[in-house]
PDB file of C-alpha atoms in Angstrom:
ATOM      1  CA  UNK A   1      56.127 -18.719 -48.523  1.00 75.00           C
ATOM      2  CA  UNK A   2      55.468 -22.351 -48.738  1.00 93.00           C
ATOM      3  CA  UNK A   3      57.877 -24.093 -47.055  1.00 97.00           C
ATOM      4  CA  UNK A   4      60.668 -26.545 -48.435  1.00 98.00           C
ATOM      5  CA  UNK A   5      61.519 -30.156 -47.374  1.00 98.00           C
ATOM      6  CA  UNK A   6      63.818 -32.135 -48.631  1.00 98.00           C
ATOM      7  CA  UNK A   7      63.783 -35.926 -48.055  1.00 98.00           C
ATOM      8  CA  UNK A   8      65.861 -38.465 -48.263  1.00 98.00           C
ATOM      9  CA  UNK A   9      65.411 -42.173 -48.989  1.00 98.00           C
ATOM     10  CA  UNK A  10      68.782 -44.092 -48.638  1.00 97.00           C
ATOM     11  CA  UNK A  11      67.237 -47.489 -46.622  1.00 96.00           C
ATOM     12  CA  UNK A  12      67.843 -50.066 -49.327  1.00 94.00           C
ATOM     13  CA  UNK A  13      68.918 -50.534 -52.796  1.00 93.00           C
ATOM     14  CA  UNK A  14      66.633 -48.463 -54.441  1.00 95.00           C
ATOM     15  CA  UNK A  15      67.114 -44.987 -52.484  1.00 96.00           C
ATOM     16  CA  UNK A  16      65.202 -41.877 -53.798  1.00 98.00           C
ATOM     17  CA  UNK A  17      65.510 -37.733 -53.129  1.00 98.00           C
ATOM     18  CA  UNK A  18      62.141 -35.823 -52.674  1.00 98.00           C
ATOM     19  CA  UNK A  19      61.940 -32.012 -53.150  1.00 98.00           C
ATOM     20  CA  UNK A  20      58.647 -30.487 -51.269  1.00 98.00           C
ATOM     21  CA  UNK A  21      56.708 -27.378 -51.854  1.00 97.00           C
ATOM     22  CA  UNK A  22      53.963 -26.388 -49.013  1.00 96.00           C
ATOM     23  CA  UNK A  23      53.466 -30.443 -48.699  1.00 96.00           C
ATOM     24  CA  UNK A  24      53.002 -30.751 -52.824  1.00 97.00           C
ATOM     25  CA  UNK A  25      56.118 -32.778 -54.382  1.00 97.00           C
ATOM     26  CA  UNK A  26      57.888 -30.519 -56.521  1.00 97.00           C
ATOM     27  CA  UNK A  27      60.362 -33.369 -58.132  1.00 97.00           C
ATOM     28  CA  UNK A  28      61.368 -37.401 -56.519  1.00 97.00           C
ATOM     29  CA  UNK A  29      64.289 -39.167 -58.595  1.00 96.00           C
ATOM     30  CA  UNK A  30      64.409 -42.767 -57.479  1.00 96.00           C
ATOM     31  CA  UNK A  31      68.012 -43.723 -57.317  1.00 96.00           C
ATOM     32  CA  UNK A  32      69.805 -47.184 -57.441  1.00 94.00           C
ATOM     33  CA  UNK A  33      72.832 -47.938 -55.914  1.00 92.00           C
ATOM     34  CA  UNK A  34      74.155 -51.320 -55.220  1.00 91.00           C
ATOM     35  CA  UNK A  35      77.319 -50.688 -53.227  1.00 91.00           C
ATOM     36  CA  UNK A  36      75.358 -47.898 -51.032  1.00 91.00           C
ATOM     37  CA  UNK A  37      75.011 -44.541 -51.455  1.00 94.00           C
ATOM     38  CA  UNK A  38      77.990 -42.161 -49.659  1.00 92.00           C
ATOM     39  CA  UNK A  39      79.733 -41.862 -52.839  1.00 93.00           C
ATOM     40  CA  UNK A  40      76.425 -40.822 -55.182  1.00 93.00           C
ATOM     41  CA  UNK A  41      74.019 -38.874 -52.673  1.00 96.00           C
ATOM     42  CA  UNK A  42      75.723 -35.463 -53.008  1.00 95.00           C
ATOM     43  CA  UNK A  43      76.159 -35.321 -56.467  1.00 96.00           C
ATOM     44  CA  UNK A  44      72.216 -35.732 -56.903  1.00 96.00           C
ATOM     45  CA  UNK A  45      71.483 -33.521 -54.372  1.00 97.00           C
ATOM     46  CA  UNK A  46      73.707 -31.247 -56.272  1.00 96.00           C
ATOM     47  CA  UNK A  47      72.069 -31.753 -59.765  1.00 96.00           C
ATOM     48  CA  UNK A  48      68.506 -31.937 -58.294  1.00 96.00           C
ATOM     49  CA  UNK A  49      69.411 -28.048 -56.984  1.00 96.00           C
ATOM     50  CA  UNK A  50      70.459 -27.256 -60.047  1.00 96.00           C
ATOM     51  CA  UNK A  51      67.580 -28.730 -62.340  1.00 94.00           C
ATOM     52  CA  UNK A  52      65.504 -26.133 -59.620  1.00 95.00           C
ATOM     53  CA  UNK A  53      67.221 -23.182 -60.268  1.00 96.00           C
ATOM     54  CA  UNK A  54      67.196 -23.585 -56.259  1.00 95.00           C
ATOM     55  CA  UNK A  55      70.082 -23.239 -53.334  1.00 95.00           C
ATOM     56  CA  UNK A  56      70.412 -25.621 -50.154  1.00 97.00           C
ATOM     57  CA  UNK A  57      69.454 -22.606 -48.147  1.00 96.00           C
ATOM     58  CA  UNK A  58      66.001 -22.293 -49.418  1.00 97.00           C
ATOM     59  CA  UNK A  59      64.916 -25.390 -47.401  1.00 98.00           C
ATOM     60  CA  UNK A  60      62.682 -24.772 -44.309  1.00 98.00           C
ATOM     61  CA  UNK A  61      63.470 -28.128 -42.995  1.00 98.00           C
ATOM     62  CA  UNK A  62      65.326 -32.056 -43.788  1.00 98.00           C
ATOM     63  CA  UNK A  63      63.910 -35.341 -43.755  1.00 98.00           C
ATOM     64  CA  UNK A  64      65.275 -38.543 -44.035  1.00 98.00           C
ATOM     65  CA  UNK A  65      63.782 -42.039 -43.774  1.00 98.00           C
ATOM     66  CA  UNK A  66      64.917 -43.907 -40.442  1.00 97.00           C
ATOM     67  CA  UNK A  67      64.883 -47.413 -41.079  1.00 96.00           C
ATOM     68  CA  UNK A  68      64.533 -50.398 -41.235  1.00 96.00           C
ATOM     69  CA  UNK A  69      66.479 -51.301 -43.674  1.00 94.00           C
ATOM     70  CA  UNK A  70      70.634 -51.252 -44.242  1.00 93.00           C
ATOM     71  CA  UNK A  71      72.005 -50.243 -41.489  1.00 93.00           C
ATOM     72  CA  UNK A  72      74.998 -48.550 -43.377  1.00 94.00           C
ATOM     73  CA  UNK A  73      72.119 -46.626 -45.746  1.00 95.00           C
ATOM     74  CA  UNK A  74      70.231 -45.132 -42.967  1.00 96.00           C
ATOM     75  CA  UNK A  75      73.361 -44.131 -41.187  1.00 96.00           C
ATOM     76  CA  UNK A  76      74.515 -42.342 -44.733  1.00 96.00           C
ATOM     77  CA  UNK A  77      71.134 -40.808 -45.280  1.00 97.00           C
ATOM     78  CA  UNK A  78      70.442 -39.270 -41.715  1.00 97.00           C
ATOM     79  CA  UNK A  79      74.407 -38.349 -41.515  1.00 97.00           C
ATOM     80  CA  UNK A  80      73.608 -36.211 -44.432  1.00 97.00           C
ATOM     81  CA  UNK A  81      70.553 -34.527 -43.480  1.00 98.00           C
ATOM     82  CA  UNK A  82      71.499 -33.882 -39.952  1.00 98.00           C
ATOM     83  CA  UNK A  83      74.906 -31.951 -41.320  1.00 97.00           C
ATOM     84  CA  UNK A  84      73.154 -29.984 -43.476  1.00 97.00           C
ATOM     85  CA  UNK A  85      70.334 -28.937 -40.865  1.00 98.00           C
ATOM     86  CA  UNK A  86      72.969 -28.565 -38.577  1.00 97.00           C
ATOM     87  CA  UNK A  87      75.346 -26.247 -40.921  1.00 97.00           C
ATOM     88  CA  UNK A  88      72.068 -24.272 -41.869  1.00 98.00           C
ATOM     89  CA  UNK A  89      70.719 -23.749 -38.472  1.00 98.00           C
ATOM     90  CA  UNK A  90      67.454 -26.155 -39.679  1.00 98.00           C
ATOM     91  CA  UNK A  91      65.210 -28.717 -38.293  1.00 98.00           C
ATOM     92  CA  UNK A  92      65.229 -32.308 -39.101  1.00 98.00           C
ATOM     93  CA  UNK A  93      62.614 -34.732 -38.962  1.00 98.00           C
ATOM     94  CA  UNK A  94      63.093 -38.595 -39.414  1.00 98.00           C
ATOM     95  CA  UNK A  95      60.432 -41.008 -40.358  1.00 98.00           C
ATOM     96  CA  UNK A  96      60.062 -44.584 -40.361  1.00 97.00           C
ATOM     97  CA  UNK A  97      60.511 -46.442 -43.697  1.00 96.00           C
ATOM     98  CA  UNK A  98      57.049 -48.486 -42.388  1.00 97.00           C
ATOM     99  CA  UNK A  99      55.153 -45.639 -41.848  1.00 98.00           C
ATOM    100  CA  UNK A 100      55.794 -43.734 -45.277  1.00 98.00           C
ATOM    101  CA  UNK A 101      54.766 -47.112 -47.002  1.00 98.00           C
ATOM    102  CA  UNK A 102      51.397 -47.109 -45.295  1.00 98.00           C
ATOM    103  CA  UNK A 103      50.443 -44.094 -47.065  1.00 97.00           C
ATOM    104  CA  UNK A 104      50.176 -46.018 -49.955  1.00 98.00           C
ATOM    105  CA  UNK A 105      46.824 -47.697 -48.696  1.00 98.00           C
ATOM    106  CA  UNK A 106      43.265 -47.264 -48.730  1.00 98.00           C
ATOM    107  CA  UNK A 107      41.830 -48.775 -45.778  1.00 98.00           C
ATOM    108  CA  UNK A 108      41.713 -48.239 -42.259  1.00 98.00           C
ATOM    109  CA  UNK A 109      44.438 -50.761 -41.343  1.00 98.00           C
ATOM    110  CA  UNK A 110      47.198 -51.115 -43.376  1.00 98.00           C
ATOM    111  CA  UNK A 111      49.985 -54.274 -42.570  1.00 98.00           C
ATOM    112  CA  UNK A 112      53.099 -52.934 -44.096  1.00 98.00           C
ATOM    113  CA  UNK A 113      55.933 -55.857 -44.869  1.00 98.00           C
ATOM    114  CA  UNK A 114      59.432 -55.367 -46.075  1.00 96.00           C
ATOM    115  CA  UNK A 115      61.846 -58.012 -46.758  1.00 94.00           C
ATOM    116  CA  UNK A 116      64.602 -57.842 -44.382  1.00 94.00           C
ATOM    117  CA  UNK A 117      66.601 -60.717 -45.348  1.00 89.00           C
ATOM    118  CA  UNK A 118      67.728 -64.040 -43.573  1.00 89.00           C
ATOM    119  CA  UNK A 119      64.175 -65.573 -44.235  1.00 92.00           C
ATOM    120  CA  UNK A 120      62.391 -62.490 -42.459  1.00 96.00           C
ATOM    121  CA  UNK A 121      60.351 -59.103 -42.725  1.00 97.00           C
ATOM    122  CA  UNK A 122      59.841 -56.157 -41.189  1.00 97.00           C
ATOM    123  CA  UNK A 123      56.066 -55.521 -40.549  1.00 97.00           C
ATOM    124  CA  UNK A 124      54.118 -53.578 -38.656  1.00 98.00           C
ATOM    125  CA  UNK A 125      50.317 -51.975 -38.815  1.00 98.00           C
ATOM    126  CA  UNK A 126      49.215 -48.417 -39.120  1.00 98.00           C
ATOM    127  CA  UNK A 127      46.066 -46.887 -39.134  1.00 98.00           C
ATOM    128  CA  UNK A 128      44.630 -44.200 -41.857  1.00 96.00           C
ATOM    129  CA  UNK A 129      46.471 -41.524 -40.087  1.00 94.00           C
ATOM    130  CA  UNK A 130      49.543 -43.002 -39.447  1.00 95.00           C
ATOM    131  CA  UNK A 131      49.057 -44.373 -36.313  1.00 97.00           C
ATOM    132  CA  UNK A 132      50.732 -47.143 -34.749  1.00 97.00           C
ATOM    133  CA  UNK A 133      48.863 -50.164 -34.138  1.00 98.00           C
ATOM    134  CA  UNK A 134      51.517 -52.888 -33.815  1.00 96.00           C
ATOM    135  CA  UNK A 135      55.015 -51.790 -33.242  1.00 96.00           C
ATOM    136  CA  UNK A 136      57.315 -52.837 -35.967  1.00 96.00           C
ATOM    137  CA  UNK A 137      59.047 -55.643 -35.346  1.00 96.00           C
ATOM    138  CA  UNK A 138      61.443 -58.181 -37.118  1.00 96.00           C
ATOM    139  CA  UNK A 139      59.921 -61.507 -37.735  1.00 96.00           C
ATOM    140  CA  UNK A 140      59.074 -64.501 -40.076  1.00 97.00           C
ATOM    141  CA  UNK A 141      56.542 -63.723 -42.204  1.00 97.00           C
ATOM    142  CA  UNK A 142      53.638 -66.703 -41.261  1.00 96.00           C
ATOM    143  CA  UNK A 143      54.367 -65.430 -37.517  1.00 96.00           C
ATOM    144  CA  UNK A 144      53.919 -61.886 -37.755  1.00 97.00           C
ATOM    145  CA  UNK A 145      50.668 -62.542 -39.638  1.00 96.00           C
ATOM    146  CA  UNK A 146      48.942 -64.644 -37.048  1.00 95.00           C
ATOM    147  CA  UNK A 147      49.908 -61.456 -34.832  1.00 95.00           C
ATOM    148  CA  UNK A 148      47.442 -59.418 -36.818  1.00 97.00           C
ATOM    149  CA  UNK A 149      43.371 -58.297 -35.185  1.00 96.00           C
ATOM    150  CA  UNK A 150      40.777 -59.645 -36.592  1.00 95.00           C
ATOM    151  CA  UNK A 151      39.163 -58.024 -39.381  1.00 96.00           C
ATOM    152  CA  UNK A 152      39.801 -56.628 -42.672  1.00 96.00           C
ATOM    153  CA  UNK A 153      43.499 -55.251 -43.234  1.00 98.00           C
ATOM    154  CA  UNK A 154      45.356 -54.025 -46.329  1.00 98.00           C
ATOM    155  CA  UNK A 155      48.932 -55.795 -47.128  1.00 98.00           C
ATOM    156  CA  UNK A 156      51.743 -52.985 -48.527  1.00 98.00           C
ATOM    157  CA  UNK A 157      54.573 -53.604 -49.673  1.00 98.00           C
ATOM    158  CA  UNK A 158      57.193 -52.966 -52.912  1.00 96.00           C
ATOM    159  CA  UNK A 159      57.366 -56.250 -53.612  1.00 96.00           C
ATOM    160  CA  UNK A 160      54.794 -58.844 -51.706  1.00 96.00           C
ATOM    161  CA  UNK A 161      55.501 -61.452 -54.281  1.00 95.00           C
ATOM    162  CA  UNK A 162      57.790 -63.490 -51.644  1.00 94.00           C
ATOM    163  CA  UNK A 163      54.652 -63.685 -49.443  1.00 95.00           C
ATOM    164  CA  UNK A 164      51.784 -64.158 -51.262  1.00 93.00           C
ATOM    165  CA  UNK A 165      51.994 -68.177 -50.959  1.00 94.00           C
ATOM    166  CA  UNK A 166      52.192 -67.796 -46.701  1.00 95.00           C
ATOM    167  CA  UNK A 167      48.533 -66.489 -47.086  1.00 95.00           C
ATOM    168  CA  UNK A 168      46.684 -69.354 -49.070  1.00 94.00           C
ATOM    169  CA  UNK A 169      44.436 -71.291 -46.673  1.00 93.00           C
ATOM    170  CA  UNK A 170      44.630 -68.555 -44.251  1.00 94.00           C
ATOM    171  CA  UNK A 171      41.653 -65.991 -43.485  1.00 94.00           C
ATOM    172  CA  UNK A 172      43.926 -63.662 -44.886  1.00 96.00           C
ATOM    173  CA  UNK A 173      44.120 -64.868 -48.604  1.00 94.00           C
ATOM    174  CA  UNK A 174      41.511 -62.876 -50.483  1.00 95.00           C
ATOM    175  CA  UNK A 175      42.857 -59.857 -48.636  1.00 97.00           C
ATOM    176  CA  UNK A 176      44.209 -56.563 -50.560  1.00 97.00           C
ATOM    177  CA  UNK A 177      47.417 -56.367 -51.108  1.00 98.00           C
ATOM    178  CA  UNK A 178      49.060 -52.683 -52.817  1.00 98.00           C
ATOM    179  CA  UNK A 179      52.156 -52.410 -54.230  1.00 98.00           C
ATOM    180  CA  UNK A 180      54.012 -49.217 -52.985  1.00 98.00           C
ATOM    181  CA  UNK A 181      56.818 -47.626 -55.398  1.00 96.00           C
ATOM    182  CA  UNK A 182      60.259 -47.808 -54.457  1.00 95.00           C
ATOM    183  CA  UNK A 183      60.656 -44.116 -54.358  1.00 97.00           C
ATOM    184  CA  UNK A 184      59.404 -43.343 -51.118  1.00 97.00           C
ATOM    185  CA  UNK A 185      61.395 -40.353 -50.513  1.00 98.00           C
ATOM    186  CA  UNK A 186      58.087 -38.160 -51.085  1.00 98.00           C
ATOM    187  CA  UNK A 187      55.999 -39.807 -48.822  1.00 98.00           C
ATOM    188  CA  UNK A 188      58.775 -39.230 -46.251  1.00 98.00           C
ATOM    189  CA  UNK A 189      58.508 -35.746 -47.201  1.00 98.00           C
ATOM    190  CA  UNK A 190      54.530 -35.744 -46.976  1.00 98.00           C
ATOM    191  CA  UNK A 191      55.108 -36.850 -43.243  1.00 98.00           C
ATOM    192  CA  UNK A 192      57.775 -34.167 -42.580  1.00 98.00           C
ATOM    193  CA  UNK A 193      55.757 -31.146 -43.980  1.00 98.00           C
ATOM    194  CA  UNK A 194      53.130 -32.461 -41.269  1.00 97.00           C
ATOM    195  CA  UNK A 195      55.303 -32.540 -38.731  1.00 98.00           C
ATOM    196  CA  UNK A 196      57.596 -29.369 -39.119  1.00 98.00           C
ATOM    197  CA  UNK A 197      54.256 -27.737 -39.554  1.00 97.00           C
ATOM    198  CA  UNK A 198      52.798 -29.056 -36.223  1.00 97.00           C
ATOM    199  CA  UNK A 199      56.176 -28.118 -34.384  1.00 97.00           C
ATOM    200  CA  UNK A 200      57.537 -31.661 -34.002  1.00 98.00           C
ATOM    201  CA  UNK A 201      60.666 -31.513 -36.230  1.00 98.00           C
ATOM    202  CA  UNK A 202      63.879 -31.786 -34.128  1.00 98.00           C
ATOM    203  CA  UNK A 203      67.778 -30.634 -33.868  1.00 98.00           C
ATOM    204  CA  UNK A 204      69.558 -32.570 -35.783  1.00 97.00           C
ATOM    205  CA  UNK A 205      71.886 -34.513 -32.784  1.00 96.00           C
ATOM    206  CA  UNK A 206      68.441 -35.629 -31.393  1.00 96.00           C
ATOM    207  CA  UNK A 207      67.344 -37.462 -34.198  1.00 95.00           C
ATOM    208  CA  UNK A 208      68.601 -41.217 -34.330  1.00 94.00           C
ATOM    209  CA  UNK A 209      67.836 -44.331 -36.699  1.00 95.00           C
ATOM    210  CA  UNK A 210      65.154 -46.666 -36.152  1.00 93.00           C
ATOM    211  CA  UNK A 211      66.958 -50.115 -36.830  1.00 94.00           C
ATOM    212  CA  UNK A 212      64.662 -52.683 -35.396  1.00 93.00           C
ATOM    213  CA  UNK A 213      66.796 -55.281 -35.856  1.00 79.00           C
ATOM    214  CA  UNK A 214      70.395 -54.929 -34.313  1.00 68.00           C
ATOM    215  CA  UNK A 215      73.738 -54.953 -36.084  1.00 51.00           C
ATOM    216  CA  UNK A 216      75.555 -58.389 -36.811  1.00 45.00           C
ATOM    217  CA  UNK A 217      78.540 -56.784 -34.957  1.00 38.00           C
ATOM    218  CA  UNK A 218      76.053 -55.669 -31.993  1.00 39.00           C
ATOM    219  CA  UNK A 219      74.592 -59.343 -32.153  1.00 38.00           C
ATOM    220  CA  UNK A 220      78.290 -61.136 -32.386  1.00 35.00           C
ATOM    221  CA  UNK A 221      79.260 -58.272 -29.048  1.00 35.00           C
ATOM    222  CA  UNK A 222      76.357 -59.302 -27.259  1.00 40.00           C
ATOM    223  CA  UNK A 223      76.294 -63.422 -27.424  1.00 38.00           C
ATOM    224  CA  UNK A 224      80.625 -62.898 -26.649  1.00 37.00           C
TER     225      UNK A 224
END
């Protein structure tokens, strides 16, 4: 049997639900949802089963994307995969936002940049094969950039329109710059049928978000 994942995209805005077959994407629905997504999520995930013929049961194993991004989305997406792992006995896996965007790239290095508000991004670099090389961080865009190795690098994002103009003058400007879908609920599925398959997904009260950035309300707590 090939195993099932289902993923889960509820970081921003645009959200999206990925259903997984041995690794091959079986159906993604982007989603928008303005005012967040506890009051929508289960009734898609409810439809989706249905438009499958399928039952909740059948999946081998959840995923959900991590962050960064809203901090009350991520909390809404991993809530709901780590219930239903946890009412079905399953494993969950959780996967950076970041990383599943840097699938969308060609090249060896691949700077990944999402807006995140306030007059800065989130960015960080992978490698081909999802490796880390810069951590992501929080930052102004024309400062994270002068962070980046020498060399050539790919730019990802959904929407790099906002920084296009930072990168005129620099040794950066002729660079390639991809534009990832919003859905990226597959992708996050892509990385979780790796993982459950290698014996790295988790129980679901390990898994946590991956904020980067802290909470106004931490923020106001901490400077108080």
């Amino acid at each position: 049997m090939k195993p099932v994942i289902l993923a889960l995209d509820t970081t921003h805005e645009f959200g999206s639900i990925a259903w997984l077959e041995g690794g091959e994407v079986a159906e993604e629905l982007l989603l928008h949802s303005p005012d967040g997504f506890g009051h929508v999520l289960f009734g898609q995930l409810e439809r989706l089963l249905e438009r499958r013929g399928c039952k909740v049961d059948e999946v081998a194993c959840f995923a959900a994307a991590s962050g960064p991004g809203s901090f009350t989305g991520i909390r809404v997406g991993l809530a709901c995969v780590k219930g239903l792992a946890e009412a079905l006995g399953r494993k969950v896996v959780a996967v950076s936002n970041l990383e599943a965007l840097a699938r969308f790239g060609s090249l060896p290095r691949r700077a990944v940049v999402l807006d995140a508000r306030r007059g800065e991004i989130y960015g960080a670099l992978y490698g081909a094969e999802g490796e880390v090389l810069r951590e992501p961080v929080v930052s102004r865009f024309p400062a994270w950039v002068e962070t980046l190795p020498a060399g050539e690098i790919e730019f990802i994002s959904t929407d790099f329109s906002p920084f296009q103009a930072a990168l005129q003058g620099t040794r950066f400007e002729n660079f390639k710059i991809t534009t990832a879908p919003r859905a990226l609920a597959a992708a996050v599925g892509r990385i979780a049928h790796e993982r459950f398959l290698a014996s790295l997904a988790r129980d679901p009260a390990e898994i946590d978000a991956d904020y980067v950035r802290r909470s106004d309300a931490e923020l106001f707590w901490k400077d108080n």
